Structures are given as structure tokens and as C-alpha cells.
Amino acid sequence: MAQLNPDLTAAKETGSAPVFEAAGLKKEFDNGQVQALRGADFKIADGEFVAIVGPSGSGKSTLLQMLGILDRPSAGTLKYRGQSLLDLPDPAAYRAHEIGFVFQAFHLLPTFTAIENVQIPMFEDHKSRLERQTRALELLKSVGLEQRVNHFPAKLSGGERQRVAIARSLANSPSVLLADEPTGNLDSVSTEQVLDLLSTLHRDRRMTLILITHDMTVAARASRVLQMMDGRIVFDGDPAKLSAPKPT
Amino acid sequence: MTFFEVVTRSLKRRPVRTGLTLLGISIGIAAVVALIGLSRGLVTSWSSGMKSRGTDIVVSNMRGSLTPKPFPASTRDRISHVSGVSGTCTILVEFTSIENAELMIVSGREWGCFAWENLKIVSGRLPKDQNEHVAVLGTSAADILKKKVGDTVQLETEELPVVGIVNGGAFVENGSLILSLPLLQQITGNQNQISAIDVRVTPGSDIQRLCTEINRLLPEGRADTAGEHVATGEGYRVINAMSWGTSMLAVLVGVLGVTNTMLMSVFERNQEIAVLLALGWRRGRIVRMILLESALLGFFGGVVGVLLGVAGVQLLKMAPAVRGMLEPYLGINLMIEAVIIAMCVGVLSGLYPAWRSSRVAPSVALHG
């Protein structure tokens, strides 16, 4: 496995630093005409389940992409376990081994079966073909899809696709899961199944789970909520104390 | 699943587009195989013809043309005494249409010289002497002209009885009409003119040294070893250059086709590439994936192109202009060269699309 930084491994083992620590985080587009983030400050501890809520355009997805280094801030600092994410020598290794992504639109590769989709992230982990296959099968079993391993995404229901995507996000045993509206395209039954699965992963694997949602019932499952508005965090605390946002 | 399977799966996604792109490359490669095969065949056919006659050195005036220019037969006297020369044979070669054959080799050979020795009689006989107004046909020439012993063949204004069908042991020899040198000189009006002197050397002689010595004695001609005779001629070089030029134009079309296909593929897969980046794939792996896809297109295009080229050459062999005159060269070297060219085409065509793929901004593409 690619090593990010020896200090990071130590921080991970001792839990001495927050998983994420942001200060004055800003993001501008179109030469400053659009300000997606206007100075976000927060810390997320190891093993927390944090829901980020807010209306469309409030900066939730931009923030999540920065946590995954899919985008870079215009200003401010962002640290992962005490190390600046902006100075990481190998962002790909960070994405491959430290975090897992789950998307609203699943983003499964259509020409690959469920088990093949789960193997995709493992190519950067230098596992053998057999190891990849075995690991992918284990993960699909863990999300209850052992009967669907050889199905292509088009033959799976929305809930099944999202469970494959969750299995894929766990391929390289990350410590953080970043989920961008994971239930946004699901019916109520599938939403419950996926949320149960995410909650179980958070509890059993002690993963840090950061989840974006519009749905306050989904946010209620988190231990903490960050509410965003116009690029700022306007609430940070217990979900029970958050007033329902206006519909968007 | 291996990385290679990931790559091949992408190619199978759009089978029609992949197939058409393969066809585009394969046509270019088929042109390489056919044209280069024919031009190299020219060299190998003539070289094997000379070897079959037992010729070690050919003295001719090939400068500036594919066919030798006539020169005086007496020139032979200036080299026949050179140490190491064991025998000489003066020859006049004409390329002319004979009856239904648009182009045929007509070879007039000095009577009694070693160039007659390799001719094995299949039917009939050889001329009785140099003054007999008759001709013999190589086996392929007889097939092309549909002649047998006892028929006559029209050469310019002369009607010559065919007295024998011979096997010369080489494609060029078998595709020729052969007669005595004086008879051909008389028919073509080239009295005392020849177009080549075939030289046989004594065993153990240094052939290169002999060529140098002959070139010193005959500055107006040129002596080459039998294997190099055609290949070093300017005419052949022009043909070879034209073959490569034409082939490369066809290959360029293939390059544009693959580039277009790979670019479309990259644009279509922007979001997928962004997902792969989000899942931890390095940009280098994405670039490798695209390059491997285009290299595979090139490889399979090359293989199909070689098959098409071989089939095309078989058809070209039947064309009146080359029938019986040259055996196209379709050696394994040419096939490997063609497939390597095709793979280079693939990689070259994939460079820009691969670069584009490496520039995908995941944050933008994932929202696209």
C-alpha cells in the first residue's frame, strides 16, 4: 500500500489529531464571481458520523470534494490527521487508501459486473487478481449482494447499485467514507437499507462517515450536523437541535 | 479481472465504432503489405532469378531507370580476362507486350553460355543453335500466353515457333520468353547491344573486390552482386519510395481514424474517468489505459491489415502488369514490420486523447 506520510500513520494509530480540520476554507469560481465557500471552519474527529445539510448551492458538495482532494480551495487550510491536504505528495494514494466515495448517481461503470466494479479501486493497491476477486466477493457479501455478483449495473435496482457502490468504496479499507447524497436517488425502502448499511459500517468498522443530504430524517441518524448556507457553516451540533431547513 | 480486461472491455463497449476504426487501420496496413510486398518482391524475384542462372555479379547500366540501358556487347571483352571471373554471359532483356500479356520479360541470351544451363526442359527442346528462329517459354509464361510446344508466339513483327517449355527454377525465369541473343537483337533492332553481363566467379573469389575491379574497368557501367543488383538501382529506389509514400498516406488516414475514435471515447467517458480518479486511480494509469486501448486497436488493425494485404497481393499478382513478372515478397519480416507500424499508429493516435484524459477535472466531470 502506498504510504502517505509516516506522521499520518502515527496520527491514525494514536488518534492524536482530528481526521479533518479546516480553517477559513474558501472556494471561488469564475474569477471570484461565484463564491461556493466563504470561509468554513470545522474539525471532525475520528469515528464521527457527520451529516452536512443545506440547500442546493450552499457549498456542501464543494466541501466534500475538497475533503477528497477532487478540488482545491482558493484560500484557507485543510488538514487530514494533522497533515495539510494541499501539500500531499500523492493525492491519488490518499483517495485510494484513506477515503471511500459514495455518490448519489452511484457512478458504477456500466460495462463491468458488480464484482468487477468493486475491484476497480484495488488496481492501485497492488493486490493480485485472486486477492482482488476474493476481497470483492467478501465486500459484496457484507452488503448482502452475494447473489448479484455477476450482474451488470443495468440489471440491478437502485438500492442494489448503491450497495455495490458502498462495497466499492470499502475496497481498500479506508478510514473515512464520503457520501454525497447516497439516498438521493432511492425509494424509501432502499433508503432505509442503505442508511442501515452505512450506520453499521460506521459502528462496526469505526469509520468516519461524512454524509451530505437534503433529508432531515437521514441527517437525524448522524451524531453531528453541519448546516451550510451560502458557503458558510451556520450550524454545527446535535441533529436534534437543528431546525428544519426551508425546502429548496 | 485484470487491467488488460479493463482495457479490452472499453473497446468492446462500442463494437461498431471499434470495428470501423480497425477497418480504417487495417486498410492502411494492407496498403503497406501490398505495396511494400510488391516492391520487395521485385528485388527478391530478380535476385532469385539470377541465383537460379548461377550469376554472381551483374554488370549493367541501371542508373536512373528500373530497366537496364543497352550498351555494346563488346564491353564484355574488357572484363572477361579479370582474375576471378570464370565465365560471362551477355544478355539483352526487353519488357514488352506479347499477344494477350500486357507486359512480359523477353530474355535474349548469348548462345551456349551458363544462363541456358539452369533451364530444365518440361516439354519440347531448347533451340538447336543461335540462328534458329524459335523461342522457349518459361512455365508461367506458357500458362499466361496459353501456349504449348508447336504453337507460335508473336514478338513484335516476328512469329516464332515455341519449341520448348522450360522450368528456370525461379519466378522471373519461368515468367520469361527466352531466345538466343542474336535473334532478339535482330528483332528489336539492337544489333550488338546488350543490357547486362552476367558474371560467374571462380569459387573462393572475393566478389566485392571483383565488383570494385570491374567498376574501375567499366566506369560507364555498374557491377553489383546478384543480390544487390536491383535493390541499388535508382529506379527501384523510386518505386520503393513511392510504395512507402503511398502506404504512409493510407496509414495517416488510419492515424486520424484512431485519434478520432479515441477522442470520442475519452469525451464520452469524462465522467467515468473522473470516477476512476475519485476511486484513487492515478492519472498515469488513466493515460496507460487510453494508450493501451489505442495500441490494441493498432495491433488488431495490423493483424487484420496483414490478412487483407496478403489477400490483396494475391489479387494484384493476377494483374496483367505484374503477372508472371514478380513474386510479391510476403515474408514474416514484412508482416512483423506491418504490425509494429500498426501498433505505433495506435500509440501515436492515442497520445492526444490520453493527454486529454489526464486533464479531466473530476469535480467538474462528476457534476456533468
Coordinates of C-alpha atoms in Angstrom, one line a residue, chain A residues 49 51 53 183 188 191-192 195 211 213-222 225 239 242 244-245:
Chain A
F49 CA -20.8 10.4 11.8
A51 CA -24.2 14.9 8.2
V53 CA -27.1 19.6 5.2
T183 CA -30.0 8.1 -0.8
S188 CA -37.9 4.9 0.9
T191 CA -33.0 4.5 1.6
E192 CA -33.6 2.7 4.9
L195 CA -28.7 4.1 5.7
L211 CA -22.7 12.3 4.5
T213 CA -28.2 15.0 2.5
H214 CA -31.2 17.2 1.9
D215 CA -33.3 14.8 4.0
M216 CA -33.5 15.7 7.7
T217 CA -34.6 12.2 8.6
V218 CA -31.4 11.0 7.1
A219 CA -29.4 13.7 8.9
A220 CA -31.1 12.7 12.2
R221 CA -29.1 9.4 12.1
A222 CA -25.8 11.3 12.4
V225 CA -24.8 18.0 11.7
P239 CA -29.1 17.0 14.8
L242 CA -31.4 21.7 14.2
A244 CA -35.8 22.0 9.7
P245 CA -34.4 23.9 6.7

